[in-house]
Structure formats: structure tokens, C-alpha cells
XYZ file of N, CA and C in Angstrom:
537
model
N -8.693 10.288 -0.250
C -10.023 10.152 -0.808
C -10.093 10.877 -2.146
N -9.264 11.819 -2.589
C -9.348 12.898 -3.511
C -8.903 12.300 -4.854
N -7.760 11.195 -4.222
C -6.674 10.707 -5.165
C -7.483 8.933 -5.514
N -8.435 9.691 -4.977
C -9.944 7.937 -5.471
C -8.919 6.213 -4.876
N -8.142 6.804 -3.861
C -7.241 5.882 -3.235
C -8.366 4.071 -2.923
N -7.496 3.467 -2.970
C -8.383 2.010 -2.537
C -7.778 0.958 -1.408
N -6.072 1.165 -1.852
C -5.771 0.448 -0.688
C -5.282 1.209 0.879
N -5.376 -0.103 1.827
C -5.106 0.550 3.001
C -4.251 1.410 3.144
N -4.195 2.604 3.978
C -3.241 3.284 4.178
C -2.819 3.393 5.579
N -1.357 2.795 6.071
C -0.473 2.156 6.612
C -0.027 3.754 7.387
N -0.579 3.772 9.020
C -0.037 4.654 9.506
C 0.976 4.448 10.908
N 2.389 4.673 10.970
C 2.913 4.679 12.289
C 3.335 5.488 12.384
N 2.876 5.321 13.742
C 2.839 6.469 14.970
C 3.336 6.441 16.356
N 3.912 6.993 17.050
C 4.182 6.315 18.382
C 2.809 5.855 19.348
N 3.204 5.191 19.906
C 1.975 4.564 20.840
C 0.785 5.759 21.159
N 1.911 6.976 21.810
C 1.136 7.741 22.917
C 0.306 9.025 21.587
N 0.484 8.551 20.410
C -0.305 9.548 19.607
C -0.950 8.630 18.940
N -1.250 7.961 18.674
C -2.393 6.733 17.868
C -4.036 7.947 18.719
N -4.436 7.631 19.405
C -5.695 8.219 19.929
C -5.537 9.928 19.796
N -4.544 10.597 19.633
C -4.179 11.755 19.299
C -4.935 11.914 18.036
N -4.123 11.330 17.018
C -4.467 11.315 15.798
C -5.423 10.868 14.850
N -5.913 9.958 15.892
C -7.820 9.187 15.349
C -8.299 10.663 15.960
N -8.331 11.202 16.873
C -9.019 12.172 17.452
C -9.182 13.917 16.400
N -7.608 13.921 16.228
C -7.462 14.990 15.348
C -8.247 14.673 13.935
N -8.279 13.580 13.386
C -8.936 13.300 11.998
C -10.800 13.435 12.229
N -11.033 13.000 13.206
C -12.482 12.864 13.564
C -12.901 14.758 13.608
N -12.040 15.437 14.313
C -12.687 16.734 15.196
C -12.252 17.706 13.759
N -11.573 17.254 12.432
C -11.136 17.763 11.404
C -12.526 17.650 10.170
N -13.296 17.077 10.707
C -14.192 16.086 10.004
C -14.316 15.132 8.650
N -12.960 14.411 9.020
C -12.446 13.293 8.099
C -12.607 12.347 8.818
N -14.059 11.853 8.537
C -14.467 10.703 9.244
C -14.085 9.593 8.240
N -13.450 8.715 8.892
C -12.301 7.807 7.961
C -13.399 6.561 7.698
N -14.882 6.673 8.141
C -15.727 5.594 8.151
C -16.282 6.012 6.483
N -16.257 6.537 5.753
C -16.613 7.387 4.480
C -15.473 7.214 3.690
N -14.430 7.152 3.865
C -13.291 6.798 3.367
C -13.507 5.692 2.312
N -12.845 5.801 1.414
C -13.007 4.629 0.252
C -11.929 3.735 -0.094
N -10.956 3.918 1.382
C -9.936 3.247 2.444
C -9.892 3.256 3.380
N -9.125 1.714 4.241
C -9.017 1.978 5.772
C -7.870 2.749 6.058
N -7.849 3.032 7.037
C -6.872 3.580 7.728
C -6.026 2.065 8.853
N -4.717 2.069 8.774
C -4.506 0.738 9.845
C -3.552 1.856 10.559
N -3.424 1.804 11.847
C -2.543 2.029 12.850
C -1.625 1.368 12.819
N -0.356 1.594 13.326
C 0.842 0.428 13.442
C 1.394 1.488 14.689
N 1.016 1.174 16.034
C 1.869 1.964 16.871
C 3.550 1.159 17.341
N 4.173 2.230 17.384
C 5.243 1.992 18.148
C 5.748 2.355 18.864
N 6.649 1.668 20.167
C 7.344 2.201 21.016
C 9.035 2.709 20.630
N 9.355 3.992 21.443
C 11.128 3.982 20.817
C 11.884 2.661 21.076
N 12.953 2.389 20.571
C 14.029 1.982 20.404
C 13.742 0.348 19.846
N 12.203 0.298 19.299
C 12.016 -1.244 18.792
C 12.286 -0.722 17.039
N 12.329 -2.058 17.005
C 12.608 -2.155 15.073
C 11.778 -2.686 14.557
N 11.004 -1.434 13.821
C 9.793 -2.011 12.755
C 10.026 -2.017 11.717
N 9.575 -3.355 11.350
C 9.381 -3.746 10.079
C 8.442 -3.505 9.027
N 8.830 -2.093 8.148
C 7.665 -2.198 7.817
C 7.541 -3.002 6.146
N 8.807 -3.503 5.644
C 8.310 -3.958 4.201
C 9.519 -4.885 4.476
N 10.161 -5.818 3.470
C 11.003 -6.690 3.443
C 12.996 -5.748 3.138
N 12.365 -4.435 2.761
C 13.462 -3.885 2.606
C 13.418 -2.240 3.085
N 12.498 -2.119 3.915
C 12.487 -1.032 4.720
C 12.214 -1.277 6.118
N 12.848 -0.795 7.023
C 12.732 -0.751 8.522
C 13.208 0.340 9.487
N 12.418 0.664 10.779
C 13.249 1.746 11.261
C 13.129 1.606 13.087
N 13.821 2.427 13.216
C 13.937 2.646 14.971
C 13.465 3.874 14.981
N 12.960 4.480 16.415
C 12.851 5.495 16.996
C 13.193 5.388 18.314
N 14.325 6.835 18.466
C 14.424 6.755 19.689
C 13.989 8.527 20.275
N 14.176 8.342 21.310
C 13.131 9.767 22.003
C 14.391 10.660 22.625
N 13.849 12.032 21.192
C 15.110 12.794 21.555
C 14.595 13.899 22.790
N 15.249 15.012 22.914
C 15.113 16.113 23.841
C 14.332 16.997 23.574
N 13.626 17.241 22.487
C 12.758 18.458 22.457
C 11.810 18.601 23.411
N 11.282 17.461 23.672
C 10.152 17.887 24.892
C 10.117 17.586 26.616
N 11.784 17.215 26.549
C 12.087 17.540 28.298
C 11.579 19.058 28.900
N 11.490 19.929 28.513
C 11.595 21.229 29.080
C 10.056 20.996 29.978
N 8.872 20.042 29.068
C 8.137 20.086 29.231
C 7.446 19.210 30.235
N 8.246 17.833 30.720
C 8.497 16.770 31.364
C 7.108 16.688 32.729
N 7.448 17.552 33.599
C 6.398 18.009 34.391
C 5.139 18.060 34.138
N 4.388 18.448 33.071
C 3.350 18.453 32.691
C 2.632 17.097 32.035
N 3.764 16.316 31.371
C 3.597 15.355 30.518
C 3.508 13.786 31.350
N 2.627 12.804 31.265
C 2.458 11.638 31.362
C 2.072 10.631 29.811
N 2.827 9.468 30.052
C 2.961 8.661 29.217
C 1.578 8.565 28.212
N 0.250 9.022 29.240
C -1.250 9.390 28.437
C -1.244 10.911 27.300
N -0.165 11.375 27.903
C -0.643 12.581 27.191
C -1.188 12.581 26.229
N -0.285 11.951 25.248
C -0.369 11.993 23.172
C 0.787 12.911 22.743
N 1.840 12.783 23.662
C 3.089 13.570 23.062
C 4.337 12.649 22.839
N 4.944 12.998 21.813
C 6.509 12.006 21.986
C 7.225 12.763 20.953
N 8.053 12.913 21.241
C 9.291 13.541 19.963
C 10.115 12.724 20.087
N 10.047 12.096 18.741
C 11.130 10.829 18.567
C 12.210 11.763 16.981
N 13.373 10.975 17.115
C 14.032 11.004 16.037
C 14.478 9.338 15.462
N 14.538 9.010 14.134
C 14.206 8.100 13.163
C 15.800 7.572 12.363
N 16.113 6.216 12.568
C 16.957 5.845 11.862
C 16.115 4.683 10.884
N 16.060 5.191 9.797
C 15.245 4.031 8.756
C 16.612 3.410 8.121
N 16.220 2.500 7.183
C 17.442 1.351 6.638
C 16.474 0.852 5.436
N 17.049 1.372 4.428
C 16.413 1.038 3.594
C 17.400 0.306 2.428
N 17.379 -0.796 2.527
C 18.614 -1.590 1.595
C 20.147 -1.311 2.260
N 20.866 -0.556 1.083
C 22.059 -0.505 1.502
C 22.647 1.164 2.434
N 21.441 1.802 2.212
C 21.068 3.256 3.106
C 20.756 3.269 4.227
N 21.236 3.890 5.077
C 20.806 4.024 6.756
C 20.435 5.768 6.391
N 19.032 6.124 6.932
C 18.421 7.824 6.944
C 18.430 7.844 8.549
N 19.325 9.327 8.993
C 18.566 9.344 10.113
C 17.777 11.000 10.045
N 16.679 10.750 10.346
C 15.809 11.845 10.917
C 15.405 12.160 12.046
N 16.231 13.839 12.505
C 16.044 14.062 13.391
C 14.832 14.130 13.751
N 13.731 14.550 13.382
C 12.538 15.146 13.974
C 12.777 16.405 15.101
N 11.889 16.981 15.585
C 12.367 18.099 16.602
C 13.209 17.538 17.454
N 14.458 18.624 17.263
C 15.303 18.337 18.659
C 15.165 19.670 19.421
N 15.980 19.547 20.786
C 16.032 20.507 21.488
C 18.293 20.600 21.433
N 18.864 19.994 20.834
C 20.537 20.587 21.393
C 21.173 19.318 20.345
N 22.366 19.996 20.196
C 23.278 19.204 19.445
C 23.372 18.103 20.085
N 23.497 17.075 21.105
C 23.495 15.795 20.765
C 22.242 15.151 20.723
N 21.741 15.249 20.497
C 20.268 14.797 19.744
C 20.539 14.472 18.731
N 21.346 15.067 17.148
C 21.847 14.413 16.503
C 22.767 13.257 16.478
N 23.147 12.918 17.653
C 24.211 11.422 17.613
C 23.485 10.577 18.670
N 22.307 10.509 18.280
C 21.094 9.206 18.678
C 21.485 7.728 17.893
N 21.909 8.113 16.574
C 22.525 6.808 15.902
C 23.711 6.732 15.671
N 24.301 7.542 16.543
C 25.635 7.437 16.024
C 26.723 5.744 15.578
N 26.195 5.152 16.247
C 26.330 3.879 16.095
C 26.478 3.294 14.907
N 25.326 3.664 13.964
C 24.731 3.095 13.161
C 25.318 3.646 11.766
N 26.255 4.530 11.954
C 27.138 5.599 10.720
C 25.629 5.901 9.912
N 24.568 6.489 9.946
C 23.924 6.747 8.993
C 24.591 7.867 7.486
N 24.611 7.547 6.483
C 25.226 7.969 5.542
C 24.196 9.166 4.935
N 22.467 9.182 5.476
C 21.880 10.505 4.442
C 21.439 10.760 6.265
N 21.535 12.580 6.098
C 20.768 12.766 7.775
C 20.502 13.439 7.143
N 18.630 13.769 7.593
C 17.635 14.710 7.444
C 17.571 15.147 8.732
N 17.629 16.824 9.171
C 17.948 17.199 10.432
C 17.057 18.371 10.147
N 16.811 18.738 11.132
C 15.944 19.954 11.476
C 17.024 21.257 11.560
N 17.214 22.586 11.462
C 17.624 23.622 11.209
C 17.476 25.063 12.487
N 16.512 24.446 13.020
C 15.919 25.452 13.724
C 16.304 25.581 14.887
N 16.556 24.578 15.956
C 17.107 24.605 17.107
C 18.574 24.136 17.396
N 19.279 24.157 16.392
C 20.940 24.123 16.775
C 21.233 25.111 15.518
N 22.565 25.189 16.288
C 23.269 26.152 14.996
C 24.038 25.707 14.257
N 24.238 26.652 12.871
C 25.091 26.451 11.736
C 25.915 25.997 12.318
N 27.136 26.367 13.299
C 28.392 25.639 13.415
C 27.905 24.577 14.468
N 27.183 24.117 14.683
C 26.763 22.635 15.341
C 26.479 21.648 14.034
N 25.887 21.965 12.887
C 25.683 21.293 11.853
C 26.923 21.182 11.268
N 27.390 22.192 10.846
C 29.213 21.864 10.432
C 29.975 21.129 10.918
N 30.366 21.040 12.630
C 30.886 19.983 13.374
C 30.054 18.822 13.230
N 28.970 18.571 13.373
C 28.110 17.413 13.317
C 28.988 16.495 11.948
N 28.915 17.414 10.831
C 29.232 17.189 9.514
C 30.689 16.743 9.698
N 31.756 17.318 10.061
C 32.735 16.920 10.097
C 33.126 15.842 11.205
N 32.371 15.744 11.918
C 32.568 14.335 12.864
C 32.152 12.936 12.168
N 31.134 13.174 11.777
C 30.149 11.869 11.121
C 30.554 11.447 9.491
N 30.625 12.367 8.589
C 31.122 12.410 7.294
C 30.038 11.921 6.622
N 29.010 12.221 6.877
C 27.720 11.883 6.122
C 27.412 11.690 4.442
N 27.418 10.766 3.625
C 26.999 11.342 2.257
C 26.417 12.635 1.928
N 25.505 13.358 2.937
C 24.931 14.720 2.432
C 23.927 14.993 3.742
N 23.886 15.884 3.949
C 23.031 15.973 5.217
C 21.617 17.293 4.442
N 20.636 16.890 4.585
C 19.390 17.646 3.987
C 18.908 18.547 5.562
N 19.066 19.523 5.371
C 18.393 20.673 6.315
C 16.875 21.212 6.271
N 15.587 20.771 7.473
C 14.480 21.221 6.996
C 13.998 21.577 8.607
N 13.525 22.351 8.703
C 12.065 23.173 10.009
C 13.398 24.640 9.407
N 13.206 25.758 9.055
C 13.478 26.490 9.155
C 12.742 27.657 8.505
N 12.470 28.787 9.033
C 11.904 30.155 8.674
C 12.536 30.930 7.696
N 12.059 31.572 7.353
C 12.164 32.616 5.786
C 14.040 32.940 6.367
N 13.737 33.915 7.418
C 14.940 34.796 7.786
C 16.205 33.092 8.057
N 15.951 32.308 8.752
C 16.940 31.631 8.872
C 17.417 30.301 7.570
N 16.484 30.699 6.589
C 16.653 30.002 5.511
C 17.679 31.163 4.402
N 17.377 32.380 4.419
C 18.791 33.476 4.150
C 19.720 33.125 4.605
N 20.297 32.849 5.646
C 20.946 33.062 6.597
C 21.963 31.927 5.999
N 20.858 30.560 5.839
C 21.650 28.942 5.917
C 22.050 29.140 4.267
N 21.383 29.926 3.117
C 21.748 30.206 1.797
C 23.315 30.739 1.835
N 23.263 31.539 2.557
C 24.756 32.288 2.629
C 25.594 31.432 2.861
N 25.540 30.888 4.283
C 26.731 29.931 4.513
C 26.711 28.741 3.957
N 25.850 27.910 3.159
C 26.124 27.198 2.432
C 26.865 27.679 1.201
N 26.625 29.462 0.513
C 27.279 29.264 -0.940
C 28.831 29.789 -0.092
N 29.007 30.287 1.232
C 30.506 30.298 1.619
C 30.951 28.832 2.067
N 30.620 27.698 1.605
C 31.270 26.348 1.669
C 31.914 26.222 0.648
N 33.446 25.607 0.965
C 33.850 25.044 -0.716
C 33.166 24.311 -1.425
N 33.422 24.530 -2.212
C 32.451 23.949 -3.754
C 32.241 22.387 -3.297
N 32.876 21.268 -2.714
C 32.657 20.543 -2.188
C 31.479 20.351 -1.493
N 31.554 20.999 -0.920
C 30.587 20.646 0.490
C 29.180 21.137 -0.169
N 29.144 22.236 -1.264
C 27.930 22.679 -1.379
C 26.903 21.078 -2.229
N 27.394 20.115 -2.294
C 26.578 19.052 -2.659
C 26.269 18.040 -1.560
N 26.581 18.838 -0.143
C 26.227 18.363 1.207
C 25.868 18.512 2.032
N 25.587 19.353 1.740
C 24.703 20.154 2.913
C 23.637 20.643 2.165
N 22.646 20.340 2.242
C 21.403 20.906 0.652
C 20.117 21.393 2.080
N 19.712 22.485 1.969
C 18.485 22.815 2.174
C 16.729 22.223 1.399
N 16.356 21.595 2.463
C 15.018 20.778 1.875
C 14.096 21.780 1.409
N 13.413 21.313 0.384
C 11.827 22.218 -0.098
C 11.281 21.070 -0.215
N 9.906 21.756 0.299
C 8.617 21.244 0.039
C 8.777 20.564 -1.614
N 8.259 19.326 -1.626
C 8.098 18.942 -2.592
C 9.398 17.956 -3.174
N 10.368 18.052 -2.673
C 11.416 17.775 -3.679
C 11.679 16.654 -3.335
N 12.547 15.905 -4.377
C 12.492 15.042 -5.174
C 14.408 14.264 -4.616
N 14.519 13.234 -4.155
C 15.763 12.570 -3.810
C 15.453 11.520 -4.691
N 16.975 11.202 -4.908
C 17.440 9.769 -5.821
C 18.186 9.352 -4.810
N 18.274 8.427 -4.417
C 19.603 8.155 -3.595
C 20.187 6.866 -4.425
């Protein structure tokens, strides 16, 4: 609304958070009826392939972060932790989204994704290194991580050979990929 926006803005979501997220925008008081755009939903279920443009598309499939929690959770809840293989032309991205354990990253393994955006926080440096040396990724971008474990991933990235330090890149807010 800020950015005096006009056309629709195109949201997917997994199924079980669509009413999550109308809910969170309403109780935020961004009543989207004031909006000077619609809002469209596009829910999805894991492991289908959406289409969302003629040269972008993606899967989700449903990793482990929120087994621990399993017991509590029904398909109503409004919870899903999925991780994301998009395809965009001649690029396969996979994004982890929250995981809970190293194979959570080889959800696509299938699919050789060449850029992985992975989360930082719940596996370790030498799980990302093996990950790296199994898969051979064009560059793997590292992001969910805290002050202290963002030191931590600085170090052992500048102890990589000079090689690798253009492959393993720590994400910031804001920044900017060419692929």
C-alpha cells in the first residue's frame, strides 16, 4: 500500500496456512479490503508443481522441522514446514526452509539443484561441507543464523581455500543475486 502498489499481489502458501495468514493480516490490522490491491491466494499442497509464470515453477516437499511436534498437530492446524525446489529457466534453487537434520537437505536430491539456499541454524558446519562435497552445488547461500553463529560461519568460511570461498556465501538481508 506504501509503494501506491495496483496490481494483484500473488500469494502461495501451503494449504494449511492460507486461513493462518488471512487471519494474521486481519488481527495485524491490514485489512486488505482498504488495500489499493487484491490480495489472491494460490494454496498448495507438497510435492505438486506449481506453475507460477511460463518460466518459473516449484515443488514443495515437507521437511522435518516440525515432527518433534507431530502429536499436537492436525492437518487444521495452520502449520507446515516445507522445503522448495523452484526451476527457473536453466536454474534449479533449492530452499531449505526450516529443517530439523542433515537429510532434509537431500529432499531434491534428484533434481541436482545447482544454487541451494539452506538454513544455518540447525545442522552443522561439517554437515554443510559434506552436503557441499556430495552434491557440488554452483554455490550454496547460508541464511537463519544468529550474531554468535554468524562469527563462527565467518571464520570457517575465510579457513576455506580460496576456491570454495565463492561457495559457500553467507546471506544478508537485502542482497542482491545475479545468477
Amino acid at each position: 500500500k506504501q509503494q501506491k502498489r495496483t496490481k494483484p499481489l500473488k500469494i502461495f502458501c501451503h494449504k494449511n496456512l492460507v486461513n493462518v495468514l488471512k487471519s494474521f493480516l486481519n488481527n495485524s490490522f491490514v485489512f486488505t479490503q482498504k488495500a489499493t490491491f487484491s490480495l489472491e491466494f494460490f494454496p498448495f499442497v507438497h510435492d505438486e508443481k506449481i506453475t507460477v509464470t511460463k518460466h518459473i515453477e516449484f515443488t514443495s516437499k515437507q521437511n522435518t522441522h516440525l515432527d518433534k511436534y507431530q502429536k499436537y498437530l492436525s492437518s487444521e492446524s495452520g502449520f507446515a514446514s516445507s522445503s522448495f525446489l523452484f526451476k527457473m529457466g536453466s536454474k534449479k534453487i533449492f530452499y531449505s526452509g526450516d529443517i530439523s537434520c542433515y537429510d532434509d537437505l537431500f529432499l531434491f536430491k534428484e533434481d541436482e539443484p545447482n544454487i541451494i539456499i539452506s538454513e544455518a541454524a540447525h545442522i552443522t558446519w561439517e554437515q554443510i561441507l559434506d552436503y557441499y562435497n556430495l552434491t557440488k552445488p554452483d554455490v550454496i547461500y547460508l541464511t537463519h543464523y544468529s550474531d554468535e553463529l554468524e562469527k563462527k560461519l565467518n571464520k570457517k568460511i575465510f579457513a576455506l581455500p580460496k576456491l570454495l570461498h565463492k561457495k559457500i556465501i553467507l546471506a544478508e538481508d537485502g542482497q542482491y543475486f545475479q545468477w
